[in-house]
Short mmCIF file of C-alpha atoms in Angstrom, two decimals:
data_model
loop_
_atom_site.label_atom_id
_atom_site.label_comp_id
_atom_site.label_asym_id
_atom_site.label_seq_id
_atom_site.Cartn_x
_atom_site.Cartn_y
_atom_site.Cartn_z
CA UNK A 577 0.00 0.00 0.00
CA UNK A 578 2.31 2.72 0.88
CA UNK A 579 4.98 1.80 -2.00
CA UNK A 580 1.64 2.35 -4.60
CA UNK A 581 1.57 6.20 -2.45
CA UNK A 582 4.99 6.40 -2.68
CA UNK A 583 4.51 5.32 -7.45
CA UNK A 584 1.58 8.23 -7.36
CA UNK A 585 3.90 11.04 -5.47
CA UNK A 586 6.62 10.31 -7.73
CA UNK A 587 4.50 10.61 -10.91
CA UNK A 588 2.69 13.79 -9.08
CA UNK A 589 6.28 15.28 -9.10
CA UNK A 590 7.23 14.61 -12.35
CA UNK A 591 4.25 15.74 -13.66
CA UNK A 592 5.38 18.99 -11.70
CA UNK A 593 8.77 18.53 -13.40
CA UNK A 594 7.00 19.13 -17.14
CA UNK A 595 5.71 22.47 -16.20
CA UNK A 596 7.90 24.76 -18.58
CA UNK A 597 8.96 21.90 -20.65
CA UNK A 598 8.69 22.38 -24.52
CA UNK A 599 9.25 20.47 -27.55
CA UNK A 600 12.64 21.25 -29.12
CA UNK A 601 13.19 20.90 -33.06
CA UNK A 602 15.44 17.83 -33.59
CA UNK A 603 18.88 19.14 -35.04
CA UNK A 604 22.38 17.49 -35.54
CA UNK A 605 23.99 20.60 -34.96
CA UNK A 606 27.73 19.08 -35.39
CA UNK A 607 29.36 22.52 -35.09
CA UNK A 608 29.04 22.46 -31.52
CA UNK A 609 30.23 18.71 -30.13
CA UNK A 610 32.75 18.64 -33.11
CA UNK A 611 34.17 21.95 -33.93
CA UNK A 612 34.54 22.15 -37.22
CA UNK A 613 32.04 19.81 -38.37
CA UNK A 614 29.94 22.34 -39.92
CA UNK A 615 29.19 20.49 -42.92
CA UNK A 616 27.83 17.42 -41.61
CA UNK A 617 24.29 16.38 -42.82
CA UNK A 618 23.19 13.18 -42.09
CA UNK A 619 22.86 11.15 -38.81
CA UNK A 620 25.53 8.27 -39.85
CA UNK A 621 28.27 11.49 -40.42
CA UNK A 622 26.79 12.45 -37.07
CA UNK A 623 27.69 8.93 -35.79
CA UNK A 624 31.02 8.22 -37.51
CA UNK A 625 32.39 11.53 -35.88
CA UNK A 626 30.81 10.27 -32.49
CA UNK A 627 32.39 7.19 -33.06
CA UNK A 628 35.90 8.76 -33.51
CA UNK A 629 35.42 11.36 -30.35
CA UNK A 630 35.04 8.50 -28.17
CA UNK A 631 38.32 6.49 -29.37
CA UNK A 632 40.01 10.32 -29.04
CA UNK A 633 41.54 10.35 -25.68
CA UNK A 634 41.93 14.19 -25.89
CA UNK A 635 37.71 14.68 -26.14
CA UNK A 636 37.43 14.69 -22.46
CA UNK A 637 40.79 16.92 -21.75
CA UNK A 638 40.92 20.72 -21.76
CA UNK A 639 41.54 23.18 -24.57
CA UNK A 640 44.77 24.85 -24.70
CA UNK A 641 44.89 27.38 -21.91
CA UNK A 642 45.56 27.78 -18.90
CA UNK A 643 44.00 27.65 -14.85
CA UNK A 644 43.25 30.93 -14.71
CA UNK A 645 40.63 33.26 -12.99
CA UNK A 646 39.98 31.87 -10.14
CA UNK A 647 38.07 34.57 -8.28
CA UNK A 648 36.75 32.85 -4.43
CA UNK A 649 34.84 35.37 -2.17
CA UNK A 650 33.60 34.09 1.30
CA UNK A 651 31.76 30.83 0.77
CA UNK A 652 31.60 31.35 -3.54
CA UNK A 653 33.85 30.66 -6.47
CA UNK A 654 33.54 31.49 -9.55
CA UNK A 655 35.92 30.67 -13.07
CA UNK A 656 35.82 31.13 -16.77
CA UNK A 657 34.64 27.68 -18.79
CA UNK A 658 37.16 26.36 -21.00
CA UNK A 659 34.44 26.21 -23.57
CA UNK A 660 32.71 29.57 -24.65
CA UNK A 661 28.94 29.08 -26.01
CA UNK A 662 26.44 31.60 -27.31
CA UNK A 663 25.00 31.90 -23.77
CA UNK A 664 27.26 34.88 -21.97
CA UNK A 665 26.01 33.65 -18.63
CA UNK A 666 26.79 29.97 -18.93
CA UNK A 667 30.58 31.05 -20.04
CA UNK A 668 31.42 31.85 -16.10
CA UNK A 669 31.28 28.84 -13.37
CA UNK A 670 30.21 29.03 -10.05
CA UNK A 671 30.36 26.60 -7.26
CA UNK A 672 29.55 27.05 -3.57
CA UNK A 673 31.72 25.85 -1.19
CA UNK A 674 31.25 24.43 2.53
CA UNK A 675 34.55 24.21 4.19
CA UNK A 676 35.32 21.76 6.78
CA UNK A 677 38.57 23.32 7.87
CA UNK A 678 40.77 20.25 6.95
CA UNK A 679 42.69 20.11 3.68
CA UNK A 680 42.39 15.96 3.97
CA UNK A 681 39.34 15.51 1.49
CA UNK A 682 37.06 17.64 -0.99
CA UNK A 683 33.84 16.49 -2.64
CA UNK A 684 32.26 18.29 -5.64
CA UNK A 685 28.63 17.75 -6.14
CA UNK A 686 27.09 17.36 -9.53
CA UNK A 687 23.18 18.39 -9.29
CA UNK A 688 20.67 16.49 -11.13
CA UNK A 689 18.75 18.07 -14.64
CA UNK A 690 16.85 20.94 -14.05
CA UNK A 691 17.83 21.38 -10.07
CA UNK A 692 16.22 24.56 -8.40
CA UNK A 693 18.53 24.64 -5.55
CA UNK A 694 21.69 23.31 -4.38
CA UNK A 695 21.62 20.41 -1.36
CA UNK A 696 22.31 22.80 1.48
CA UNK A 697 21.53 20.07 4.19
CA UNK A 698 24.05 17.20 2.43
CA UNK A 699 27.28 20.08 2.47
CA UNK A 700 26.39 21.14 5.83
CA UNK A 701 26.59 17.51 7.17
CA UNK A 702 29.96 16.27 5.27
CA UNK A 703 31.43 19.41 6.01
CA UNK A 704 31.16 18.73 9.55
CA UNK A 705 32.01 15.18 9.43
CA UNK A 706 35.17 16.31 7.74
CA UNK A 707 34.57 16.42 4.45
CA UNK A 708 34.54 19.89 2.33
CA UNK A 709 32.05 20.34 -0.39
CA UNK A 710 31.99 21.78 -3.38
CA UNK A 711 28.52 22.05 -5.45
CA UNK A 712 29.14 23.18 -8.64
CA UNK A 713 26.79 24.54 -11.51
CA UNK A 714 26.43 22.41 -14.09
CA UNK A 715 25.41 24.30 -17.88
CA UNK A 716 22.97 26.22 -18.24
CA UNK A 717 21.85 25.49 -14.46
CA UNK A 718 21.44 28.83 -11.46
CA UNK A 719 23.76 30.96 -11.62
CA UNK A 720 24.30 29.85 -15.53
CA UNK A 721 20.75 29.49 -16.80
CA UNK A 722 20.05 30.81 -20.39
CA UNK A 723 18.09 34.26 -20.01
CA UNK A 724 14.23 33.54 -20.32
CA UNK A 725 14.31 29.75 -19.93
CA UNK A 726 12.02 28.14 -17.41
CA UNK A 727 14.38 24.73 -17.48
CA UNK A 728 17.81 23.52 -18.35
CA UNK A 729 16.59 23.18 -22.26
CA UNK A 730 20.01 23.60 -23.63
CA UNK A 731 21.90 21.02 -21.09
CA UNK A 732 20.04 17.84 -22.36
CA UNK A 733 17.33 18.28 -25.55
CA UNK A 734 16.85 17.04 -28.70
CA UNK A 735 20.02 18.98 -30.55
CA UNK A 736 21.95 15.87 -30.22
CA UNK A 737 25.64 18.34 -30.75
CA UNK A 738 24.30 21.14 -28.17
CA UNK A 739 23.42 17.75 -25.61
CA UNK A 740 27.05 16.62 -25.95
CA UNK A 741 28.26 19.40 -25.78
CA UNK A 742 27.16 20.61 -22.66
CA UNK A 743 28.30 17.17 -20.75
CA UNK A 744 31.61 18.15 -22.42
CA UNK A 745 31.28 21.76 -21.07
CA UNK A 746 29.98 20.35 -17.50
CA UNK A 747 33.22 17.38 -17.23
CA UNK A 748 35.76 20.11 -18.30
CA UNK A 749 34.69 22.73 -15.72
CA UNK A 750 34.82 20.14 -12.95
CA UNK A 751 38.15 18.69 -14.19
CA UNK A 752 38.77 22.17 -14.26
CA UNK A 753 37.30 23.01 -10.46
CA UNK A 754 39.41 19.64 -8.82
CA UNK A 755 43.06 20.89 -10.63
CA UNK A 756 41.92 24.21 -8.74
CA UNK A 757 41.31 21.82 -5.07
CA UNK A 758 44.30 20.08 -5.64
CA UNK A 759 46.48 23.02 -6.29
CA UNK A 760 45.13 24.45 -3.26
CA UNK A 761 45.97 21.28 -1.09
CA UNK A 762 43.21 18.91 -0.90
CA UNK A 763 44.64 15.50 -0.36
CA UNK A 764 41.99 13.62 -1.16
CA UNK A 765 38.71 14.43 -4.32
CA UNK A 766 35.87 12.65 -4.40
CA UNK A 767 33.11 13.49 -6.98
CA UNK A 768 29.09 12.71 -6.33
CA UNK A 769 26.74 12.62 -9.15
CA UNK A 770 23.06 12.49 -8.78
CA UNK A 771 20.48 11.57 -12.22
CA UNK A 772 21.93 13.61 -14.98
CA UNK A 773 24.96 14.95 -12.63
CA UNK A 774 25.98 11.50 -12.06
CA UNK A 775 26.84 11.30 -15.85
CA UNK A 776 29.15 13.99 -15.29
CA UNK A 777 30.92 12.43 -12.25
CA UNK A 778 30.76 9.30 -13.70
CA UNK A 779 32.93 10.33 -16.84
CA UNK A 780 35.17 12.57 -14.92
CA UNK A 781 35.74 9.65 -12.72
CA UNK A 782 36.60 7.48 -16.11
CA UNK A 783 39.35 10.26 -17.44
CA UNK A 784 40.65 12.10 -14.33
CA UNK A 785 43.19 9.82 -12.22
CA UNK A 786 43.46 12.73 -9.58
CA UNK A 787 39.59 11.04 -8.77
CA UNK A 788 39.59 8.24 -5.69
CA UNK A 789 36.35 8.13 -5.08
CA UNK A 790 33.08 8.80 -7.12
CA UNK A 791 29.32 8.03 -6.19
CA UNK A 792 26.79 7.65 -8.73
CA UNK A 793 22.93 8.29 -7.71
CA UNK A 794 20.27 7.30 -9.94
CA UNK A 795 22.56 6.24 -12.62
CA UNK A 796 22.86 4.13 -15.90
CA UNK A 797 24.97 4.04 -18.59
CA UNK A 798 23.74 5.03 -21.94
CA UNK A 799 22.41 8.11 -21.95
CA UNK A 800 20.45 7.85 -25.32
CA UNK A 801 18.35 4.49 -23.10
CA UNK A 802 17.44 7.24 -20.14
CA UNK A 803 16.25 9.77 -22.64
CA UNK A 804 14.45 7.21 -24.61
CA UNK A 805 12.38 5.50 -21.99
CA UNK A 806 12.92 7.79 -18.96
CA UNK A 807 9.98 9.77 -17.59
CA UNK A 808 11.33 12.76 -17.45
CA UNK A 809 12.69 13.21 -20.80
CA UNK A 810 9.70 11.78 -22.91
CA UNK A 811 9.12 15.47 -24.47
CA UNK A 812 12.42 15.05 -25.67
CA UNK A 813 12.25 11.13 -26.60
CA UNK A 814 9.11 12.77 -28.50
CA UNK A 815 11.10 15.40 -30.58
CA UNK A 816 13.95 12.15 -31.42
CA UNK A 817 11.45 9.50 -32.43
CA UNK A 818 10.23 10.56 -35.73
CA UNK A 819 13.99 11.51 -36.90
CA UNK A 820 16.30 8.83 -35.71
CA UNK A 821 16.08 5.22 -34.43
CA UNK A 822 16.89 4.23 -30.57
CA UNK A 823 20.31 2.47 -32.48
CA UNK A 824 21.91 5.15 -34.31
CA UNK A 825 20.78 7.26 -31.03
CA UNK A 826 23.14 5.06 -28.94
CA UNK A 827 25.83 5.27 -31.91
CA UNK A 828 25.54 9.54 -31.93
CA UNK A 829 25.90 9.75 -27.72
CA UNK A 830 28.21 6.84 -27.62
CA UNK A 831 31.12 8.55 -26.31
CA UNK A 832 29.14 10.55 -22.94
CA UNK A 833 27.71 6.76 -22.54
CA UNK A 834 29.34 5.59 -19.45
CA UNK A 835 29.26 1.63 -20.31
CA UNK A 836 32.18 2.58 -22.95
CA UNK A 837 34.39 3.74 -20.70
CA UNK A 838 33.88 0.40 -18.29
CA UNK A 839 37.65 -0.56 -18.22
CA UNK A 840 38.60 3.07 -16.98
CA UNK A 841 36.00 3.08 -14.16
CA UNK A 842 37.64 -0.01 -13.21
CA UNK A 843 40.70 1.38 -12.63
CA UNK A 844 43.01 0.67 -9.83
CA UNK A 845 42.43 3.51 -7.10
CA UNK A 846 39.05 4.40 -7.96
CA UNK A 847 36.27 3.41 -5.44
CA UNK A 848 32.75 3.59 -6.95
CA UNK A 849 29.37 3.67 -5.30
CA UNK A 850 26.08 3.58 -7.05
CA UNK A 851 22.78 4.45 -5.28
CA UNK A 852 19.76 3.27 -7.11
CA UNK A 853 15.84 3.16 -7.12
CA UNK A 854 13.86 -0.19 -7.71
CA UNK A 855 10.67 2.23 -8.61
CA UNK A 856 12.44 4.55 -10.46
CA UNK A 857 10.57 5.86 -13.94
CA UNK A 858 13.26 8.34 -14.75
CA UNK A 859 16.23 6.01 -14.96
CA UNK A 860 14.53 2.67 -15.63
CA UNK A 861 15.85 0.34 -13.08
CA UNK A 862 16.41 -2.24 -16.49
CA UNK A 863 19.13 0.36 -17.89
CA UNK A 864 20.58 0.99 -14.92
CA UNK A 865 20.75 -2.99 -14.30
CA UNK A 866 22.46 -2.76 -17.90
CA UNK A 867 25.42 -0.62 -16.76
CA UNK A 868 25.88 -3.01 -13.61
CA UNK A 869 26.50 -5.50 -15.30
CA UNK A 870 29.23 -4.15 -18.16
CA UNK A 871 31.11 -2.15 -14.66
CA UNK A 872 31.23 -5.85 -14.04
CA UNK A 873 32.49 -7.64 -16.65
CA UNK A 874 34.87 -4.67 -17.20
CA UNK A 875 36.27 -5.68 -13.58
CA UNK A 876 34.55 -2.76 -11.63
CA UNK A 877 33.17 -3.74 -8.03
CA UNK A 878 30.78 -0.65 -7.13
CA UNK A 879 29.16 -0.95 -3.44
CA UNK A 880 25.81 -0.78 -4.66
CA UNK A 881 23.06 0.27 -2.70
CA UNK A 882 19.22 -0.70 -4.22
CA UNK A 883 16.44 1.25 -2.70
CA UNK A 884 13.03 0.75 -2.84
CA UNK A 885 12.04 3.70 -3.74
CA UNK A 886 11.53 5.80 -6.93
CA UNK A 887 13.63 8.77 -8.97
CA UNK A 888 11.98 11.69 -7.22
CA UNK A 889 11.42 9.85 -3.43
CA UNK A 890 14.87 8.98 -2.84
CA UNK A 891 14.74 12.73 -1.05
CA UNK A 892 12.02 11.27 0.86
CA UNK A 893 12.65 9.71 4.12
CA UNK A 894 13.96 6.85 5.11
CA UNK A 895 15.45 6.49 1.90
CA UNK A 896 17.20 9.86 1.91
CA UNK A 897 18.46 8.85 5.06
CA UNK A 898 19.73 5.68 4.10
CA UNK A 899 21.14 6.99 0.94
CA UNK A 900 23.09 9.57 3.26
CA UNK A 901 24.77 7.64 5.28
CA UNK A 902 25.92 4.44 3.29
CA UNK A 903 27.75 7.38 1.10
CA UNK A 904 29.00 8.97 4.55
CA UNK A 905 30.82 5.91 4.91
CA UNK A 906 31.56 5.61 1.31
CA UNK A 907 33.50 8.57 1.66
CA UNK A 908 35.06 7.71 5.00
CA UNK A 909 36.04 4.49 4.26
CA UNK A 910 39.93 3.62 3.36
CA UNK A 911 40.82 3.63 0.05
CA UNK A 912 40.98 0.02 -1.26
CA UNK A 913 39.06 -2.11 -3.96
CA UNK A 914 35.23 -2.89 -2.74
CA UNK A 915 33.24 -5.80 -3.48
CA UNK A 916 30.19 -5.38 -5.04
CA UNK A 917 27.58 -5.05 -2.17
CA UNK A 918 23.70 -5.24 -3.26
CA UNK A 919 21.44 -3.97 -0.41
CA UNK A 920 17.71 -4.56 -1.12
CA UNK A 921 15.32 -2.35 0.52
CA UNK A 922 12.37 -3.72 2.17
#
């Protein structure tokens, strides 16, 4: 009885979640994940350039230039994106930060798609258990949102070059934000991903050594599978349908898809956590099964913890609770490889 309550608040909220949501045109737009790719036409030029980006160990690393421009006041920082898009406001980074007064360990927060506010409550209680946290803007998101838009339309949509990238735009500025910890003497970075965000984490956990620790919240690994069957993106599943297939979908994102980048997630010194939701509509618990199971035949051994609960009630008590502690001992546990640990909820 109360898990069918628990299915109708989390369809009440993402009904919420639509408010403000439009159709976008479907458009390649090539220019912007490939620079200059401005004469590509057709999907399968779309997905042979895709293809290459994600055998291109340099996609994921910064532009030439340098670390500059740091500017920190009181509990905010703020520092130029090493990628410049037509949006003036989304060019400048900001991230909050909630010092614990030890330079032993920094976490930066990824939100999830479309977040209204940062998690106040989560940096308030790592910071004081030790931990410092930083919760960074992702595209197009507070500080950075496009001028006029009532949701993060340009972040994830159906422009499959402005989609990537942004998640290009959002690894780079954390990359970015943890050489900026480490030069300032954090010993330790963890990252901590949550829906979308954990996308982000996930991949800058895959490419950035400096990285011991990342935990993934209601995860998978092919993006083009979330935004296909996922209930919050089905305005933008409807915009894809009618112009490409599910297949050549999977081919054009394949290089933000976390499965492909299994072997690097199983790297040694990386710890991984993943946090997921049995009743989850958003990230369908069947693709996030998916990703399980190639972190584990690439030889990754996530702790993973399996609540009962959906996409939008994992904020809900108990499950918020649990969710809060298992990663407070995530992060305070010694670094070393983990088994993979499956806790069902009742």
């Amino acid at each position: 009885m109360y898990h069918k309550w628990l299915d109708r608040w989390d369809e009440r909220r993402a009904r919420r979640g639509e408010e403000g949501k439009h159709p976008t045109a479907f458009a390649l737009d090539a220019e912007l994940a490939f620079p200059g790719a401005d004469k590509v036409r057709s999907i399968e030029e779309f997905c042979l350039l895709a293809e290459e980006a994600q055998a291109d160990q340099s996609f994921f690393e910064r532009p030439d230039g340098g670390d500059q421009g740091f500017q920190r006041q009181d509990e905010w920082l703020k520092f130029p994106s090493d990628i410049t898009t037509d949006v003036e406001e989304n060019n400048t980074v900001w991230a909050k930060i909630a010092e614990s007064g030890s330079l032993d360990h920094a976490l930066v927060v990824f939100h999830h798609w479309n977040a209204r506010a940062r998690n106040n409550q989560l940096a308030r209680f790592l910071s004081r258990r030790g931990i410092t946290v930083v919760e960074i803007a992702m595209p197009y998101h507070f500080e950075r949102s496009r001028p006029g838009s009532t949701h993060a339309d340009y972040m994830l949509s159906a422009s499959l070059g402005r989609t990537i990238q942004s998640i290009r735009q959002a690894v780079l500025d954390g990359r970015k934000l943890i050489r900026w910890l480490k030069s300032e003497g954090y010993k330790q970075i963890s990252v901590l991903g949550m829906s979308l965000g954990s996308w982000v984490a996930g991949l800058i956990a895959a490419h950035d050594s400096t990285v011991s620790k990342a935990s993934l919240f209601l995860t998978a690994g092919s993006l083009a599978d979330m935004v296909w069957t996922g209930r919050a993106t089905r305005t933008i599943q409807g915009c894809l349908a009618p112009r490409i297939e599910l297949t050549d979908l999977r081919r054009a994102w394949c290089h933000v898809n976390m499965e492909n980048y299994g072997h690097r997630l199983a790297r040694s010194g990386l710890n991984l956590q993943v946090v997921l939701g049995k009743r989850d509509k958003a990230v369908k618990p069947e693709v996030s099964e998916n990703f399980m199971q190639k972190l584990s035949g690439a030889g990754a051994r996530p702790r993973i913890l399996d609540l009962n609960c959906g996409h939008y009630s994992l904020a809900m008590p108990p499950y918020s609770l649990m969710a809060g502690l298992s990663l407070d001992r995530f992060l305070h546990a010694r670094n070393q490889p983990n088994p993979q640990l499956g806790l069902r909820a009742l």
